[in-house]
PDB file of C-alpha atoms in Angstrom:
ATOM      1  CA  UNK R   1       0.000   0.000   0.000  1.00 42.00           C
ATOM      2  CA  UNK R   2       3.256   2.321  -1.045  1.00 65.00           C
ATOM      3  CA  UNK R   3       1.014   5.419  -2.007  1.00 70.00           C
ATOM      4  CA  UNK R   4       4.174   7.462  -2.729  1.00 75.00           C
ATOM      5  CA  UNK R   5       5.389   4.573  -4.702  1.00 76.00           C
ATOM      6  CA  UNK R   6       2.237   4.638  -6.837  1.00 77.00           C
ATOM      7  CA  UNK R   7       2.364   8.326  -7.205  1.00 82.00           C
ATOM      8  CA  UNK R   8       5.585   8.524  -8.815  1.00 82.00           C
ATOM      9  CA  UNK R   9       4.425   5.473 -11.041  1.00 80.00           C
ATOM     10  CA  UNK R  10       1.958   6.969 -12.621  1.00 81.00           C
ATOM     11  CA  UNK R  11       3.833  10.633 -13.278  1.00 86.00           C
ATOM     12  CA  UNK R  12       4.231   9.633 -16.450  1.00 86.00           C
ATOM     13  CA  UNK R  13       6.180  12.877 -17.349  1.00 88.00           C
ATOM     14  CA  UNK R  14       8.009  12.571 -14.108  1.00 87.00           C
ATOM     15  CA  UNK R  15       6.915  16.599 -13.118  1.00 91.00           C
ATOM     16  CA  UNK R  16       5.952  15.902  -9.760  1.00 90.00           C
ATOM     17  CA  UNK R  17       2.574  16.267  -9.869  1.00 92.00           C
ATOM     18  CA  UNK R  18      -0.555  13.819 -11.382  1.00 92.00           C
ATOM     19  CA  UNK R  19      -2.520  15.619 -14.128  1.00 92.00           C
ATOM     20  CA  UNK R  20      -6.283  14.806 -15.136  1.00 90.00           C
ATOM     21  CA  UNK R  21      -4.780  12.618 -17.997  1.00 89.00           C
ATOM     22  CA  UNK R  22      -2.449  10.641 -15.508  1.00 88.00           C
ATOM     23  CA  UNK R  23      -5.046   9.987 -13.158  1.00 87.00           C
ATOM     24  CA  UNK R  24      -7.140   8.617 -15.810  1.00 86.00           C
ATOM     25  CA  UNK R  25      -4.827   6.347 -17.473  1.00 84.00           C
ATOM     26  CA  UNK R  26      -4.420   5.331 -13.507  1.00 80.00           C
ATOM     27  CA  UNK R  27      -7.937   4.704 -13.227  1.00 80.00           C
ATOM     28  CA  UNK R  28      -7.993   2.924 -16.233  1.00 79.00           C
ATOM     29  CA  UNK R  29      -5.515   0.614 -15.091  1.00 73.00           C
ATOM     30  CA  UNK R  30      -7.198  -0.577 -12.043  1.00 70.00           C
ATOM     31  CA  UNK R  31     -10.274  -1.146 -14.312  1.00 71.00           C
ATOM     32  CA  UNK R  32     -12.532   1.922 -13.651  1.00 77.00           C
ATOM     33  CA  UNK R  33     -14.007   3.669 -16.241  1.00 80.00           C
ATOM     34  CA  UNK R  34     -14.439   7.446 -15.705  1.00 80.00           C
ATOM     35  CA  UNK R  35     -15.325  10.196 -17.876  1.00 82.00           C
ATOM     36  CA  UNK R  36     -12.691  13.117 -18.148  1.00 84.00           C
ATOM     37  CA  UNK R  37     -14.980  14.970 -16.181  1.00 84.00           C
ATOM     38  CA  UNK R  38     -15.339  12.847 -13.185  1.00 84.00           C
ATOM     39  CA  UNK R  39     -11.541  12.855 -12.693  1.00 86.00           C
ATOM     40  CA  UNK R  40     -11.647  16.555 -12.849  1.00 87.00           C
ATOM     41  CA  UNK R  41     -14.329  16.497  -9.970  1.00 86.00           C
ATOM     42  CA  UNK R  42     -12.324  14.142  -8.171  1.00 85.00           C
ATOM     43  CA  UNK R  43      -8.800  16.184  -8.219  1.00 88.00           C
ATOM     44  CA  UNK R  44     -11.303  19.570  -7.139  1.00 88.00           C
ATOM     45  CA  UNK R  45     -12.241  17.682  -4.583  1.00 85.00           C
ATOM     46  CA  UNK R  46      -8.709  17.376  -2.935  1.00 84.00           C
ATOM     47  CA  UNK R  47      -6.807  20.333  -5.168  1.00 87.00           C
ATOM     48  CA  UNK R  48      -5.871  22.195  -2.311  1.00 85.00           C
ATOM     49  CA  UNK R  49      -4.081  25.295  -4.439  1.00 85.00           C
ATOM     50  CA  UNK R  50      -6.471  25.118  -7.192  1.00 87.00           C
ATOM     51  CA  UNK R  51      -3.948  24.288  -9.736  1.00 92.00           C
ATOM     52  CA  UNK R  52      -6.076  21.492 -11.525  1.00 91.00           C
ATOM     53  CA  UNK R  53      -3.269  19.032 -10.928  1.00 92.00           C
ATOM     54  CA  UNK R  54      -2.210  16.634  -7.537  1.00 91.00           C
ATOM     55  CA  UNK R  55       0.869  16.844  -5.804  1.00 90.00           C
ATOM     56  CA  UNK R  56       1.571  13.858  -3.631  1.00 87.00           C
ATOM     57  CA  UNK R  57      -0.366  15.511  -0.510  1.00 85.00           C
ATOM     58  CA  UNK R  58      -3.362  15.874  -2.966  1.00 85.00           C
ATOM     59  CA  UNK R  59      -3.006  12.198  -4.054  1.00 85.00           C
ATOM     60  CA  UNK R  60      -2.574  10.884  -1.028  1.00 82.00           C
ATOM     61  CA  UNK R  61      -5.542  12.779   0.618  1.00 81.00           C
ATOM     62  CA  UNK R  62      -7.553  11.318  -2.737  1.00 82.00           C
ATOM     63  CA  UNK R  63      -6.246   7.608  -1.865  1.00 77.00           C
ATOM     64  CA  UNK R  64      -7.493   7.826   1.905  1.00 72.00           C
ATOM     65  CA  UNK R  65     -11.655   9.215   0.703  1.00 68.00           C
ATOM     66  CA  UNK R  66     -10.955   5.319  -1.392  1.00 60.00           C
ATOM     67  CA  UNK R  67     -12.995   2.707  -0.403  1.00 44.00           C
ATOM     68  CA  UNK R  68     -10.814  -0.089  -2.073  1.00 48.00           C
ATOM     69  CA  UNK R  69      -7.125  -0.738  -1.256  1.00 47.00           C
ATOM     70  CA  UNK R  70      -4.714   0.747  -3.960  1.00 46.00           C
ATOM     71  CA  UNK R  71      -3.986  -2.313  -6.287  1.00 46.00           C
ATOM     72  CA  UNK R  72       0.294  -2.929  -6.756  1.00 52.00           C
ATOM     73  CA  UNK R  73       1.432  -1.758  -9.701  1.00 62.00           C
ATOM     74  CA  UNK R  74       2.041  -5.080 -11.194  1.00 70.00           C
ATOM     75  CA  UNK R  75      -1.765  -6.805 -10.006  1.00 68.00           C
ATOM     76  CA  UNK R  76      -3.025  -3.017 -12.194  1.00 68.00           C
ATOM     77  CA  UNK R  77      -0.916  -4.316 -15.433  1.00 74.00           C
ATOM     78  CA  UNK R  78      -1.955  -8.102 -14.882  1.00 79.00           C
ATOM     79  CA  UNK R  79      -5.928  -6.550 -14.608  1.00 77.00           C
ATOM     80  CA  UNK R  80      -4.922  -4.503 -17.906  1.00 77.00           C
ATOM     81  CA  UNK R  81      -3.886  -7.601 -19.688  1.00 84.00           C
ATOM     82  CA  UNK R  82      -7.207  -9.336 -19.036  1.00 85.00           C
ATOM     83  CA  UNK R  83      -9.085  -6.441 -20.178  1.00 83.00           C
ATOM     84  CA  UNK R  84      -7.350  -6.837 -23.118  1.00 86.00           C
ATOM     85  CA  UNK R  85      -7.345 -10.328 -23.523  1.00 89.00           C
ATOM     86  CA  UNK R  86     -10.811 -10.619 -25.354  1.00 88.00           C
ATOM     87  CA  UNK R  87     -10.612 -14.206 -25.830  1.00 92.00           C
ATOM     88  CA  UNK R  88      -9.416 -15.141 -22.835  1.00 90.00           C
ATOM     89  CA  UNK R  89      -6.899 -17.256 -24.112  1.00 94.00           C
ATOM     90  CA  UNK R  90      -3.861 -15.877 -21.905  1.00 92.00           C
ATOM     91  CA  UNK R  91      -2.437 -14.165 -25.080  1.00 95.00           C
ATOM     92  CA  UNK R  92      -3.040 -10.842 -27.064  1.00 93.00           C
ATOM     93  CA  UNK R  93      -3.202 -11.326 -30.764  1.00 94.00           C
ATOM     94  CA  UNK R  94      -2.214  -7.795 -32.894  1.00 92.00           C
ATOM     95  CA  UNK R  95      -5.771  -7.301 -33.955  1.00 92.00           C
ATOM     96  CA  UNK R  96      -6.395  -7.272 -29.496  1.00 91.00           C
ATOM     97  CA  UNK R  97      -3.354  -5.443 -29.054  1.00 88.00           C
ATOM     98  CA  UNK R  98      -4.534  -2.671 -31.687  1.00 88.00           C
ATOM     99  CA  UNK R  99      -7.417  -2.510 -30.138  1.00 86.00           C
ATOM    100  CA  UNK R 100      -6.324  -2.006 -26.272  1.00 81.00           C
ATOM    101  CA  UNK R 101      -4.147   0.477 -27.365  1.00 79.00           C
ATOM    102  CA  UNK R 102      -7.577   2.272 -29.160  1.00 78.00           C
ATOM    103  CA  UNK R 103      -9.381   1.821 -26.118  1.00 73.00           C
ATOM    104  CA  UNK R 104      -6.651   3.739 -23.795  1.00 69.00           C
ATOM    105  CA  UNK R 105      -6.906   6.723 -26.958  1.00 69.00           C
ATOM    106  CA  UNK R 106      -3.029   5.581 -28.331  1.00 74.00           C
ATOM    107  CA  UNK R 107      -3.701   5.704 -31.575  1.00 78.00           C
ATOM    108  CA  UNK R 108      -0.652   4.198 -34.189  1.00 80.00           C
ATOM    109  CA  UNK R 109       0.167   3.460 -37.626  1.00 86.00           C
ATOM    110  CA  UNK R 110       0.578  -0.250 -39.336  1.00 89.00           C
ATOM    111  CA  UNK R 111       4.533   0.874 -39.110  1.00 88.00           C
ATOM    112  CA  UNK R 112       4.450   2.018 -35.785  1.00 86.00           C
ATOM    113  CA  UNK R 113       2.128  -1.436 -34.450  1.00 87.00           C
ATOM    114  CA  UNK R 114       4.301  -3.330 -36.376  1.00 88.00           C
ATOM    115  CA  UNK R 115       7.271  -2.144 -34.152  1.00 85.00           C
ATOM    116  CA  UNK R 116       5.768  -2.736 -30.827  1.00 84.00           C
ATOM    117  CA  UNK R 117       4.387  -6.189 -31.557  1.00 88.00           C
ATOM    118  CA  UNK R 118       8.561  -7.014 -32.542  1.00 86.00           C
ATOM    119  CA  UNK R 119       9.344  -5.504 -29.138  1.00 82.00           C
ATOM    120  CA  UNK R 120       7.055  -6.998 -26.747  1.00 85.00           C
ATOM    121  CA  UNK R 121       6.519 -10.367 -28.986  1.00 90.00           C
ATOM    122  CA  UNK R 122      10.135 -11.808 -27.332  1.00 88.00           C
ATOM    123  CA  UNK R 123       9.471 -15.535 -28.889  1.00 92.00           C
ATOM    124  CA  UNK R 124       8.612 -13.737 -32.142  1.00 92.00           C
ATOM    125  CA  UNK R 125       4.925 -16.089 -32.113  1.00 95.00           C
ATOM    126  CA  UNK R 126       2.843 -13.683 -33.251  1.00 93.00           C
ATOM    127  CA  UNK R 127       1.181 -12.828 -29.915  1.00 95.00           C
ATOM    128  CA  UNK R 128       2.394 -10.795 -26.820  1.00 93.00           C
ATOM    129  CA  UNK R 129       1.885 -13.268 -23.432  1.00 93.00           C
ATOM    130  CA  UNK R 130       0.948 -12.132 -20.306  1.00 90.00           C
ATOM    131  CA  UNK R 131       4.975 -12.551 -19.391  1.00 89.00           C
ATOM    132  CA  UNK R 132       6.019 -10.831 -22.389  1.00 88.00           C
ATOM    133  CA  UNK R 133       3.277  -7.595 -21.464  1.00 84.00           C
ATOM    134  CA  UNK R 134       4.702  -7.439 -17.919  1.00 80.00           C
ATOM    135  CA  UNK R 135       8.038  -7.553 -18.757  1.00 78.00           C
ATOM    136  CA  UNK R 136       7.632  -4.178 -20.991  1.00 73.00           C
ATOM    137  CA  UNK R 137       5.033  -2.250 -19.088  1.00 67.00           C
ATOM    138  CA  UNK R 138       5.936  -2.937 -15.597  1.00 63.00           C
ATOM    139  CA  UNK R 139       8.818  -0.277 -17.118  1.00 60.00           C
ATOM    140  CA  UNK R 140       9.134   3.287 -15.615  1.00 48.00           C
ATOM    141  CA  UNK R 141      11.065   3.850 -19.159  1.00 45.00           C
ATOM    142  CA  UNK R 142       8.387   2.173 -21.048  1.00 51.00           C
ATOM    143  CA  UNK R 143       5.937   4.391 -18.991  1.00 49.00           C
ATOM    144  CA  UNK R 144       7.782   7.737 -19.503  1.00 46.00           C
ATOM    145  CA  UNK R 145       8.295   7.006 -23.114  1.00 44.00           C
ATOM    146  CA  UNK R 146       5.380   5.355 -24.572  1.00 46.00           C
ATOM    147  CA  UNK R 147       2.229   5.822 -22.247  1.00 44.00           C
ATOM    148  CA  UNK R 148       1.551   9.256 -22.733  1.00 42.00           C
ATOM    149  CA  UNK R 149      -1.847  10.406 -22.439  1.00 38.00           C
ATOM    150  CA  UNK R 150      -3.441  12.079 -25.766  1.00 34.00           C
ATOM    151  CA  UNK R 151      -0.053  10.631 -27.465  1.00 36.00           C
ATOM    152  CA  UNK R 152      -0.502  10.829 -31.137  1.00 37.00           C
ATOM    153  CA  UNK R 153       2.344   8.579 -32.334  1.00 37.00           C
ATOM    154  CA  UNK R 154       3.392   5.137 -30.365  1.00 37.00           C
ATOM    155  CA  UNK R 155       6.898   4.783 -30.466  1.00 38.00           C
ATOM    156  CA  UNK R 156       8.533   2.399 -28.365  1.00 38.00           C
ATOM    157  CA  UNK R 157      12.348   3.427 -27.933  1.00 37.00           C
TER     158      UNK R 157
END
């Protein structure tokens, strides 16, 4: 229950405070659904300087009004990879992986899709396992670089 821990986890852009965007794609992760104004209501409800942003004293004030215990940042990618997993067959094919990334608003070229598949598909099979999704996006770098919220372009570097 490391809420600092999780806080710097999902600063994507690593400025030291959790914009609407971030707190969505955290959200997101832990299987909620909220509209973009719902996390705005929530970060009024804490935002303290009126900045439209949290600072770690704003997020963790947000984490205690939680009823639910903050999920670990790996259970939050393992619950991601089931989402994604429409046929529940352990494995995301490119045609599910193209459309999780649609579903989280990353939107990316053949090229680009093409490229991230050869990344995360390590036994080159095809399909990305639940090992092979871990092993990329339980990545700070991976989180910095490629998880961006409103990111036009996927690039996985």
């Amino acid at each position: 229950m490391e809420y600092e821990s999780a806080f710097k986890q999902f600063d994507i852009n690593g400025d030291g405070v959790i914009s609407t965007d971030e707190l969505q794609y955290l959200l997101i992760t832990v299987g909620l659904k909220p509209s973009e104004s719902e996390v705005m209501i929530m970060i009024e409800s804490v935002d303290m300087d009126d900045n439209g942003v949290l600072s770690i004293c704003e997020f963790l004030q947000l984490m205690s009004k939680q009823h639910k215990p903050f999920i670990t940042p790996k259970s939050q990618f393992e619950a991601v990879f089931r989402t994604f997993d429409y046929d529940n067959d352990g494995q995301l094919s490119r045609i599910e992986f193209k459309q999780a990334l649609f579903s989280i608003g990353q939107r990316c070229s053949e090229d680009e899709l093409e490229r991230l598949m050869m990344n995360l598909d390590r036994n080159m099979d095809g399909r990305i396992s639940k090992k092979e999704f871990l092993s990329v996006f339980m990545t700070t770098q991976f989180l910095r670089l490629v998880i961006r919220p409103r990111l036009k372009t996927v690039r996985l570097e």
